[in-house]
mmCIF file of C-alpha atoms in Angstrom:
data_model
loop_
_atom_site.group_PDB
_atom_site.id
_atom_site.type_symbol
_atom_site.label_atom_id
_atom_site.label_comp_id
_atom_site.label_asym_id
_atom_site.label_seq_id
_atom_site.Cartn_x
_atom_site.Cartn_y
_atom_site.Cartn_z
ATOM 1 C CA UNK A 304 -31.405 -2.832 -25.580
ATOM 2 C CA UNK A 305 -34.275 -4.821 -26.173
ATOM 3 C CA UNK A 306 -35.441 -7.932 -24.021
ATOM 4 C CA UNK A 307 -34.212 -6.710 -20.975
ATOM 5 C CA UNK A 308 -35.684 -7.776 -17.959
ATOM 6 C CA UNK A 309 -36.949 -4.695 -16.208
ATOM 7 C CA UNK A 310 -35.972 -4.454 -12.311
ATOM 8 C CA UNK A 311 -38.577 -4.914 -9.601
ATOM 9 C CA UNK A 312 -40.692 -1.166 -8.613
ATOM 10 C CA UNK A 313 -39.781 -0.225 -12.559
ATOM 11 C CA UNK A 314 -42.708 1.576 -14.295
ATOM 12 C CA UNK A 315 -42.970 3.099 -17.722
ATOM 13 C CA UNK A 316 -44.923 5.343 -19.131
ATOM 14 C CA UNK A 317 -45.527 8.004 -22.209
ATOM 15 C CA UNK A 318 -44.649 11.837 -21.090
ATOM 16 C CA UNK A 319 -42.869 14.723 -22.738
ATOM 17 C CA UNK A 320 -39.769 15.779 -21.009
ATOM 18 C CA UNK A 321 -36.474 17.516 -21.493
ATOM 19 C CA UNK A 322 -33.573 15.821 -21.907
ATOM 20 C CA UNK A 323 -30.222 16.230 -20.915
ATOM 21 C CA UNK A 324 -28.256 16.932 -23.880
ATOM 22 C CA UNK A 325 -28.889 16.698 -27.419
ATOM 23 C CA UNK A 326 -27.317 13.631 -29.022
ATOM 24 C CA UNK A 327 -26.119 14.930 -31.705
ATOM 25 C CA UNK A 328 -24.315 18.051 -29.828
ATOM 26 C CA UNK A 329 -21.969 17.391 -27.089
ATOM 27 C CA UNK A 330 -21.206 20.039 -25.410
ATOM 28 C CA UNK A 331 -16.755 19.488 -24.175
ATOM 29 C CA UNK A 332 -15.624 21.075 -21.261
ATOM 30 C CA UNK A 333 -12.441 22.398 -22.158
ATOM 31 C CA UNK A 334 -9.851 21.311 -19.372
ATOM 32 C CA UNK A 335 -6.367 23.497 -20.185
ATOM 33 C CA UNK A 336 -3.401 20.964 -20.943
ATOM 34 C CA UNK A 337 -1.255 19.696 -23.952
ATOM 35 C CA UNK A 338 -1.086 16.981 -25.387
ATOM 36 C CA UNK A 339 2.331 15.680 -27.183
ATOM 37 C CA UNK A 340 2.174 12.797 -29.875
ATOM 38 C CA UNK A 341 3.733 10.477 -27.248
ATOM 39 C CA UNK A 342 0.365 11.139 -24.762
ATOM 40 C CA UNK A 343 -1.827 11.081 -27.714
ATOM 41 C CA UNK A 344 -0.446 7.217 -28.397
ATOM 42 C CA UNK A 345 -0.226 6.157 -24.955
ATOM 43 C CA UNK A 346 -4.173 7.555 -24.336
ATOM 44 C CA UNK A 347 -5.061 5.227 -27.389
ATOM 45 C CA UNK A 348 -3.075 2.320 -25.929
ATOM 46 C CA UNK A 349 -4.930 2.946 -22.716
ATOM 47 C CA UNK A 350 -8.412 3.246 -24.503
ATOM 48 C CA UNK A 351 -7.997 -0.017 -26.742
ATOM 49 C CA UNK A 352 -7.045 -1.868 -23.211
ATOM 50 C CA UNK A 353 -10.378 -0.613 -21.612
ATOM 51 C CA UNK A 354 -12.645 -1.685 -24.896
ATOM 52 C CA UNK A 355 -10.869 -5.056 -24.606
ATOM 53 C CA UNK A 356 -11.914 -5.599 -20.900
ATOM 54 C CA UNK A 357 -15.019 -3.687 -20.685
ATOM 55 C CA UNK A 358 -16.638 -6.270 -23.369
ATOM 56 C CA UNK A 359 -20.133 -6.641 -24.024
ATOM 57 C CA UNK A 360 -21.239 -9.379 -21.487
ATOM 58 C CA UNK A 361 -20.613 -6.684 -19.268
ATOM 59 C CA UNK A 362 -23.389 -4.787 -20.405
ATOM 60 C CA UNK A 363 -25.699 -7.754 -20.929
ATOM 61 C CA UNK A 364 -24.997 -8.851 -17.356
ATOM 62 C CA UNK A 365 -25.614 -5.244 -16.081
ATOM 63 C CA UNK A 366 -28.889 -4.673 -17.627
ATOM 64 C CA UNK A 367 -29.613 -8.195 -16.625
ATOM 65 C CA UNK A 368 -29.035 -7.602 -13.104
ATOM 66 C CA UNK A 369 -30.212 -3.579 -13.066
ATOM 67 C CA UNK A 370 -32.307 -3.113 -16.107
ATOM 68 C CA UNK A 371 -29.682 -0.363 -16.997
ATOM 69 C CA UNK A 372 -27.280 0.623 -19.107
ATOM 70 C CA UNK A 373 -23.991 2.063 -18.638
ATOM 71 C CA UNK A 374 -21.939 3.918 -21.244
ATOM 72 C CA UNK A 375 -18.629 5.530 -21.576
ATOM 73 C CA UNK A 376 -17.919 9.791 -22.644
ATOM 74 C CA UNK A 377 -14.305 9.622 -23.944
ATOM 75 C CA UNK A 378 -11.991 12.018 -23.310
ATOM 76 C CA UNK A 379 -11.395 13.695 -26.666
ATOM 77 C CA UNK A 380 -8.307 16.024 -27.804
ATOM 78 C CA UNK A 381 -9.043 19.216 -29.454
ATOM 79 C CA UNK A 382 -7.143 20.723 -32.180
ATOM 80 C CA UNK A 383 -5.884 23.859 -30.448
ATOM 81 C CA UNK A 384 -3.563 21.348 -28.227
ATOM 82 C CA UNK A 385 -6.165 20.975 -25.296
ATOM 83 C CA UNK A 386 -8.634 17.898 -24.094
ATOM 84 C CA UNK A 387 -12.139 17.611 -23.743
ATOM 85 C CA UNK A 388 -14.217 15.679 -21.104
ATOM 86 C CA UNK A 389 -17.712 15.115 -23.456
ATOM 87 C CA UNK A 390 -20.694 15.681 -21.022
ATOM 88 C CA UNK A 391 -22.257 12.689 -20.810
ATOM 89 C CA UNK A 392 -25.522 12.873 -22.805
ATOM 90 C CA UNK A 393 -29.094 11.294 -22.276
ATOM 91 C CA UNK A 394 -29.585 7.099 -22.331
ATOM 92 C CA UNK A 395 -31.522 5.963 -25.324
ATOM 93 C CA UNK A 396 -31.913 3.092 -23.973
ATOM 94 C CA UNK A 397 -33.023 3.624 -20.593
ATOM 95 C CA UNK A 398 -34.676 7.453 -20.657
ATOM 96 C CA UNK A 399 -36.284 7.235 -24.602
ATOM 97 C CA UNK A 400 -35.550 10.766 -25.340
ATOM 98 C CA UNK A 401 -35.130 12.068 -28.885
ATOM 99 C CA UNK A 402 -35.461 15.283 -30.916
ATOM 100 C CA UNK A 403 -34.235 17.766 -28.041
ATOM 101 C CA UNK A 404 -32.542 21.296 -28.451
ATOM 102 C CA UNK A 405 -29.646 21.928 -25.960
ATOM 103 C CA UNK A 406 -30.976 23.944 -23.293
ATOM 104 C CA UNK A 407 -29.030 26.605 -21.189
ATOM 105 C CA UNK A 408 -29.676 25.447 -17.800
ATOM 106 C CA UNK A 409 -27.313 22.140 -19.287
ATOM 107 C CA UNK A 410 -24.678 24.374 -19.876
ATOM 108 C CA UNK A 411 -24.690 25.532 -16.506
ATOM 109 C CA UNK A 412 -25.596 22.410 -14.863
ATOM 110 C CA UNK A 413 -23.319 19.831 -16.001
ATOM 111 C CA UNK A 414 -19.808 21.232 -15.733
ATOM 112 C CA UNK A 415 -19.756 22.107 -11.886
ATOM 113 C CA UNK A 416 -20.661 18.057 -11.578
ATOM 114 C CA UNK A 417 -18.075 17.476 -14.136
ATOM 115 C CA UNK A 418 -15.817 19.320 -11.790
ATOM 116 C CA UNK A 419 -17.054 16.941 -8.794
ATOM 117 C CA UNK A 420 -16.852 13.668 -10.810
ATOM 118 C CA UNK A 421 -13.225 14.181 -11.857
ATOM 119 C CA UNK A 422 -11.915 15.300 -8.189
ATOM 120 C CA UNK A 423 -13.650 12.176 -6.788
ATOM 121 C CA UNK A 424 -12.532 8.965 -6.714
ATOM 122 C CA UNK A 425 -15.474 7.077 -6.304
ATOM 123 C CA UNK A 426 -17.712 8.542 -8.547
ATOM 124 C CA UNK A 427 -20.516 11.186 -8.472
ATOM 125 C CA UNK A 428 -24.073 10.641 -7.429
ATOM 126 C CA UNK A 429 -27.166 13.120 -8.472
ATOM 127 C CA UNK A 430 -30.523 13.872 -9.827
ATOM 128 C CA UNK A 431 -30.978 17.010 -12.216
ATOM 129 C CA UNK A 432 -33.461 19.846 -12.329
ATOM 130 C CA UNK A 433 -34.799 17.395 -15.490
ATOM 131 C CA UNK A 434 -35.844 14.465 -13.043
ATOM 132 C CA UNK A 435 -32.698 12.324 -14.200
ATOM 133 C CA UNK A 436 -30.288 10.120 -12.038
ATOM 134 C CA UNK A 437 -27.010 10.703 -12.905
ATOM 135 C CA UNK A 438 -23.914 8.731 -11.173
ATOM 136 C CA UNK A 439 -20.911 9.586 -13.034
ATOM 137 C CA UNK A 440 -17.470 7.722 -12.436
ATOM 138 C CA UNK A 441 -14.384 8.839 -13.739
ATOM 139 C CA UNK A 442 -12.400 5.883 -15.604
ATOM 140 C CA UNK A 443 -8.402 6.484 -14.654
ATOM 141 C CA UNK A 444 -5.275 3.892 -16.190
ATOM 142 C CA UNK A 445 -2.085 5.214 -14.206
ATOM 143 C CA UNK A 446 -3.502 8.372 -12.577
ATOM 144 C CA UNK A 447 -5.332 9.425 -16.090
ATOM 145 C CA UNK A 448 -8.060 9.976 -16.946
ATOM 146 C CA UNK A 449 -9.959 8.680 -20.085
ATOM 147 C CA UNK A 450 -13.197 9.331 -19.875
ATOM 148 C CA UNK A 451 -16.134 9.414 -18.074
ATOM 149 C CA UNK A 452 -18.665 5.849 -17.426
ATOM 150 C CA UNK A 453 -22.315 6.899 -16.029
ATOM 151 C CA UNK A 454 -25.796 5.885 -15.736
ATOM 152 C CA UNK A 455 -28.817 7.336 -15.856
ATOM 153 C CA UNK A 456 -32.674 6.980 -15.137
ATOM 154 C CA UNK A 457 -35.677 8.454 -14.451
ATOM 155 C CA UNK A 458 -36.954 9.590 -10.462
ATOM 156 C CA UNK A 459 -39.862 8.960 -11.356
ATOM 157 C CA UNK A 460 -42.451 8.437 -14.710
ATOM 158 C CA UNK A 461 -43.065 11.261 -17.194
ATOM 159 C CA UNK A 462 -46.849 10.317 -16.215
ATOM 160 C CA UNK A 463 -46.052 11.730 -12.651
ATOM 161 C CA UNK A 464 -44.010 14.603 -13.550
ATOM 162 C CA UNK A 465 -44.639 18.013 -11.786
ATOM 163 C CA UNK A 466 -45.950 20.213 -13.835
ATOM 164 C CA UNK A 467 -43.844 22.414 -15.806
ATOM 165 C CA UNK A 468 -44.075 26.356 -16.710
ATOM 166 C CA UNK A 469 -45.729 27.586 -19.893
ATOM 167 C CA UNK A 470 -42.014 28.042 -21.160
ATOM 168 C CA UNK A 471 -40.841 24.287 -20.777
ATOM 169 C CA UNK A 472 -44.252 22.966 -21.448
ATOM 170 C CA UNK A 473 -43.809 24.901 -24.798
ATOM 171 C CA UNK A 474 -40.247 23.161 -25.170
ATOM 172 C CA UNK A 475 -41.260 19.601 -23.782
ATOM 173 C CA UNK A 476 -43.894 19.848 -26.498
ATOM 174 C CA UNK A 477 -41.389 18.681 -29.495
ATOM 175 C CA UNK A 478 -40.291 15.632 -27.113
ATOM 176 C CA UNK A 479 -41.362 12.428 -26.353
ATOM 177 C CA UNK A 480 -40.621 9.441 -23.547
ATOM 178 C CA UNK A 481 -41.784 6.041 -24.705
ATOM 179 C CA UNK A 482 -40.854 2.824 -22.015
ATOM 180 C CA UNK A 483 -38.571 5.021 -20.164
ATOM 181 C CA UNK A 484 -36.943 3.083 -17.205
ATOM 182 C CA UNK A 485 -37.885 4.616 -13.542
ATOM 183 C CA UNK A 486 -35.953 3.600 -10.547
ATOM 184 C CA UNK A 487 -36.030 4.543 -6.748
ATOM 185 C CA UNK A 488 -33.176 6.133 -4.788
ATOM 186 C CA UNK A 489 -32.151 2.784 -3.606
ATOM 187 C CA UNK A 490 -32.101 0.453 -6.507
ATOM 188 C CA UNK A 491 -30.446 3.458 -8.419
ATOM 189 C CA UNK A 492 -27.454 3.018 -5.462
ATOM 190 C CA UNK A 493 -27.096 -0.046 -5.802
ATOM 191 C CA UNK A 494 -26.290 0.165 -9.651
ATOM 192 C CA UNK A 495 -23.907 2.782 -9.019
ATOM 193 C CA UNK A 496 -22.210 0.266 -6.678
ATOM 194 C CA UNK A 497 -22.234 -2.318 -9.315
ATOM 195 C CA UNK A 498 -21.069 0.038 -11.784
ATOM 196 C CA UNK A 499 -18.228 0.815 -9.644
ATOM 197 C CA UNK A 500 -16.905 -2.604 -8.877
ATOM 198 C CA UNK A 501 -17.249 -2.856 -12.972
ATOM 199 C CA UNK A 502 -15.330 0.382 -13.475
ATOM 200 C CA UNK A 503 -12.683 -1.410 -10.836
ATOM 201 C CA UNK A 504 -12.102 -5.033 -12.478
ATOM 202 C CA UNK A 505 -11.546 -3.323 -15.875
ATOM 203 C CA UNK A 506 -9.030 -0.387 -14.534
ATOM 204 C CA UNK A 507 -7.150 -3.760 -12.876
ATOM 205 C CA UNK A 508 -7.171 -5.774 -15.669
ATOM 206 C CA UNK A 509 -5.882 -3.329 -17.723
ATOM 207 C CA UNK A 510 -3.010 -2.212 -15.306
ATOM 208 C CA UNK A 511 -2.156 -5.777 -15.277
ATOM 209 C CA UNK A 512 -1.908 -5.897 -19.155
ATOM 210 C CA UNK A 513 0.190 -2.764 -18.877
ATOM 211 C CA UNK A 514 2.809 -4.532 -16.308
ATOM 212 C CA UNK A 515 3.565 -7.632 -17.784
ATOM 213 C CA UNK A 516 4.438 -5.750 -21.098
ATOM 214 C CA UNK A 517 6.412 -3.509 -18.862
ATOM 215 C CA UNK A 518 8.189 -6.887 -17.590
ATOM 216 C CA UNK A 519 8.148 -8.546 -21.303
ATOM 217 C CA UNK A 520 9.958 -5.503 -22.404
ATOM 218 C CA UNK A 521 12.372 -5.103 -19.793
ATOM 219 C CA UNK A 522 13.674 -8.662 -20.732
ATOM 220 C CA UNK A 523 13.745 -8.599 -23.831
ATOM 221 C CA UNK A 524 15.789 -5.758 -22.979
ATOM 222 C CA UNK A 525 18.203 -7.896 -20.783
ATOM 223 C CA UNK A 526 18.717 -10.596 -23.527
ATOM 224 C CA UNK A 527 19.376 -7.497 -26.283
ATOM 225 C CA UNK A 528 22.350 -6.281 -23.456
ATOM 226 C CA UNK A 529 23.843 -9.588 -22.605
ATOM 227 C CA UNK A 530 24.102 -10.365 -27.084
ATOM 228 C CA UNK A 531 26.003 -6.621 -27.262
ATOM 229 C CA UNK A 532 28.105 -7.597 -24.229
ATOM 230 C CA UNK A 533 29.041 -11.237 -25.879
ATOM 231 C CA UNK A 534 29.713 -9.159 -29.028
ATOM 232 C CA UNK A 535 31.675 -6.448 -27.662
ATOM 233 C CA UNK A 536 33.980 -9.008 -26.185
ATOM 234 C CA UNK A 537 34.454 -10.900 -29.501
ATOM 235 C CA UNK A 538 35.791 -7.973 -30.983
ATOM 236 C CA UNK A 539 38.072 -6.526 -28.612
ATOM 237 C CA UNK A 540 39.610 -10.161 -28.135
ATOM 238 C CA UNK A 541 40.480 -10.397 -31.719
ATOM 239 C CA UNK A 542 42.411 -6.818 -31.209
ATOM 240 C CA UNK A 543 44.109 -7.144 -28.248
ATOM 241 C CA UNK A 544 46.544 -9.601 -27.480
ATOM 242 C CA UNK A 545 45.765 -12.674 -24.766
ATOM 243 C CA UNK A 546 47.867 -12.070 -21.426
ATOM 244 C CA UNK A 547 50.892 -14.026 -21.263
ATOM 245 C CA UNK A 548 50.468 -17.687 -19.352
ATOM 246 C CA UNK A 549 52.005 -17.132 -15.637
ATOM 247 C CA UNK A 550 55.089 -19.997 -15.358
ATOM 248 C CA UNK A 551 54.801 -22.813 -13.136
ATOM 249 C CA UNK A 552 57.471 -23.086 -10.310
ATOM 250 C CA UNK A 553 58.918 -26.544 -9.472
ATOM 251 C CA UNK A 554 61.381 -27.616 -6.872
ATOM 252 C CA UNK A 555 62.104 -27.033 -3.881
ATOM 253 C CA UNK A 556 59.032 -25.129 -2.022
ATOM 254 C CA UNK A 557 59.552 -21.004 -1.501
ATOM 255 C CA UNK A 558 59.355 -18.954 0.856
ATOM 256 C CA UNK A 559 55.390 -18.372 0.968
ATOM 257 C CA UNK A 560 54.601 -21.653 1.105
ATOM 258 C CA UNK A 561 56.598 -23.710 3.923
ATOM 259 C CA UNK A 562 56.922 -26.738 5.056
ATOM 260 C CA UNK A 563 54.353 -28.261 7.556
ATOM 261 C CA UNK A 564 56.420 -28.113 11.400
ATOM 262 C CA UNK A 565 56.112 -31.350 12.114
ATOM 263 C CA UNK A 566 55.776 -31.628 16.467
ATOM 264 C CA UNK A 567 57.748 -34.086 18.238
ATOM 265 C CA UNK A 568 56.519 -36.233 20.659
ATOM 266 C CA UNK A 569 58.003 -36.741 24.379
ATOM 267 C CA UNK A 570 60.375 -39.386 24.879
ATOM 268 C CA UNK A 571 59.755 -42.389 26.438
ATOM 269 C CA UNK A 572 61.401 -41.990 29.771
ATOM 270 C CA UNK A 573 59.373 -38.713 30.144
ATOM 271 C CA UNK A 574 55.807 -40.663 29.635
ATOM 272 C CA UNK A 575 56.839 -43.573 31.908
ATOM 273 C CA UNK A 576 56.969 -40.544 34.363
ATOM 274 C CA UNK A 577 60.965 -42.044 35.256
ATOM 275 C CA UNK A 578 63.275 -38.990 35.718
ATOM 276 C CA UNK A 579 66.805 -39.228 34.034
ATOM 277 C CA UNK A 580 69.008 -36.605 33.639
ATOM 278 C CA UNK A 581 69.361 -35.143 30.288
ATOM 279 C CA UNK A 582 73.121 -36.982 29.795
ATOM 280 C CA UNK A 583 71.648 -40.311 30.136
ATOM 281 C CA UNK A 584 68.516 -39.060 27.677
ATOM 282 C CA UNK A 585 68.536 -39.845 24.368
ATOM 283 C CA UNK A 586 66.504 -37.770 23.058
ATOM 284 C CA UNK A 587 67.802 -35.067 24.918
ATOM 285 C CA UNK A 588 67.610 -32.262 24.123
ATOM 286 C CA UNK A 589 65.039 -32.669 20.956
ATOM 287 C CA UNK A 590 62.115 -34.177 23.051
ATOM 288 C CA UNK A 591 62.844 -33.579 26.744
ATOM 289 C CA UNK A 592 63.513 -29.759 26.381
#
């Protein structure tokens, strides 16, 4: 990208080196699995919510901030059932390499780190035999995996380089390295870091987007039930008949429900505290029992 601000200790130069990959020819690592229509879907769903949150600004503000640039090797299905993690290839924007033939020390190179990267949780932090910083980060919605976010740069300037054999220097002949971004062990860190806490925010946002059309489902759900309940009950009341109306008893009250016993109170002799025998006791023997 062009107008960058280049970070502090960054120096350019012009230099022949080999790069990584060749842009035009990925090389997959084939990872044994299947893939059903239904996974095929739900990785698209998962890839369209990660484009949506991983927006440009972020890149602006990330080369703004680290001169870098940070890109994304999708996980790709292959048509013998399988997926494929796509190596990630060289940074045109940050390591200005073009024109370059895949090399076999690649092929042996990047897969064992490929192997690192997705068995790490926290990304993968190296330098290759080429003189490229690599930190590769695995980016995961709901335990998978859909590709693969890195960054690269150079150790240090092509200018600097040690110098090759007679059999690179005849390969590194066809190649060329123009304003290629250098950055020291630290500073490289420290965009990894920031790369990560990117590589966070979107995986939450997105998990977030996932839930709440998990919840909007589930009640739409719950309103679709309750209308088949109301409707099921409709029809079965216009089939069966209505139970009969229970009669009301009046009169006299029964049996289960009697009378209040109503207590009587002592006489009046007995609270004057006057004894009388029960003949001369009125109330005898109803209050002075």
């Amino acid at each position: 990208m062009t107008g960058l601000r280049k970070p502090v200790g960054t120096r350019s130069g012009v230099g022949k080196i080999t790069p990584l990959i060749h842009p035009t020819r990925p090389v997959p690592v084939i990872v044994p699995s299947r893939w059903t229509p239904g996974e095929l879907l739900q990785d698209q769903r998962y890839r369209e919510l990660i484009r949506k949150h991983l927006s440009r600004i972020w890149d602006r503000l990330f080369a703004q901030f680290t001169g870098l640039h940070f890109h994304i090797a999708w996980k790709t299905a292959v048509p013998k059932g399988g997926d494929a993690y796509v190596l990630p290839s060289r940074c045109s924007a940050c390591c200005k390499v073009s024109g370059s033939p895949l090399r076999r020390q690649c092929r042996t190179c990047c897969p064992p780190h490929l192997r690192v990267t997705l068995e790490s949780g926290r990304g993968h932090r190296f330098t290759c035999p080429l003189g490229v910083r690599n930190y590769w980060l695995p980016v995961r919605v709901r335990s998978q995996t859909l590709g693969i976010a890195y960054l690269q740069a150079l150790e240090h300037s092509p200018l600097q380089s040690p110098k090759a054999t007679s059999s690179a220097a005849t390969a590194e002949s066809h190649f060329t390295r123009r304003g290629a971004i250098v950055l020291s062990r630290l500073n490289f860190a420290r965009a990894a870091r920031f790369l990560h806490e990117v590589v966070q925010h979107v995986q939450t946002a997105s998990l977030s987007d996932l839930r709440k059309a998990d919840l909007n489902a589930a009640a739409r759900s719950v309103v679709a039930l309750e209308r088949e309940q109301t409707r099921l009950h409709e029809a079965l009341s216009r089939y069966l008949p209505s139970p009969p109306a229970t009669a009301r008893i009046s009169g006299p009250q029964s049996a289960l429900n009697p009378a209040p016993i109503r207590l009587s109170t002592p006489c009046s002799s007995a609270s004057s505290g006057i004894l009388r025998s029960p003949s001369r006791c009125r109330d005898w023997p109803a209050s002075c029992g």
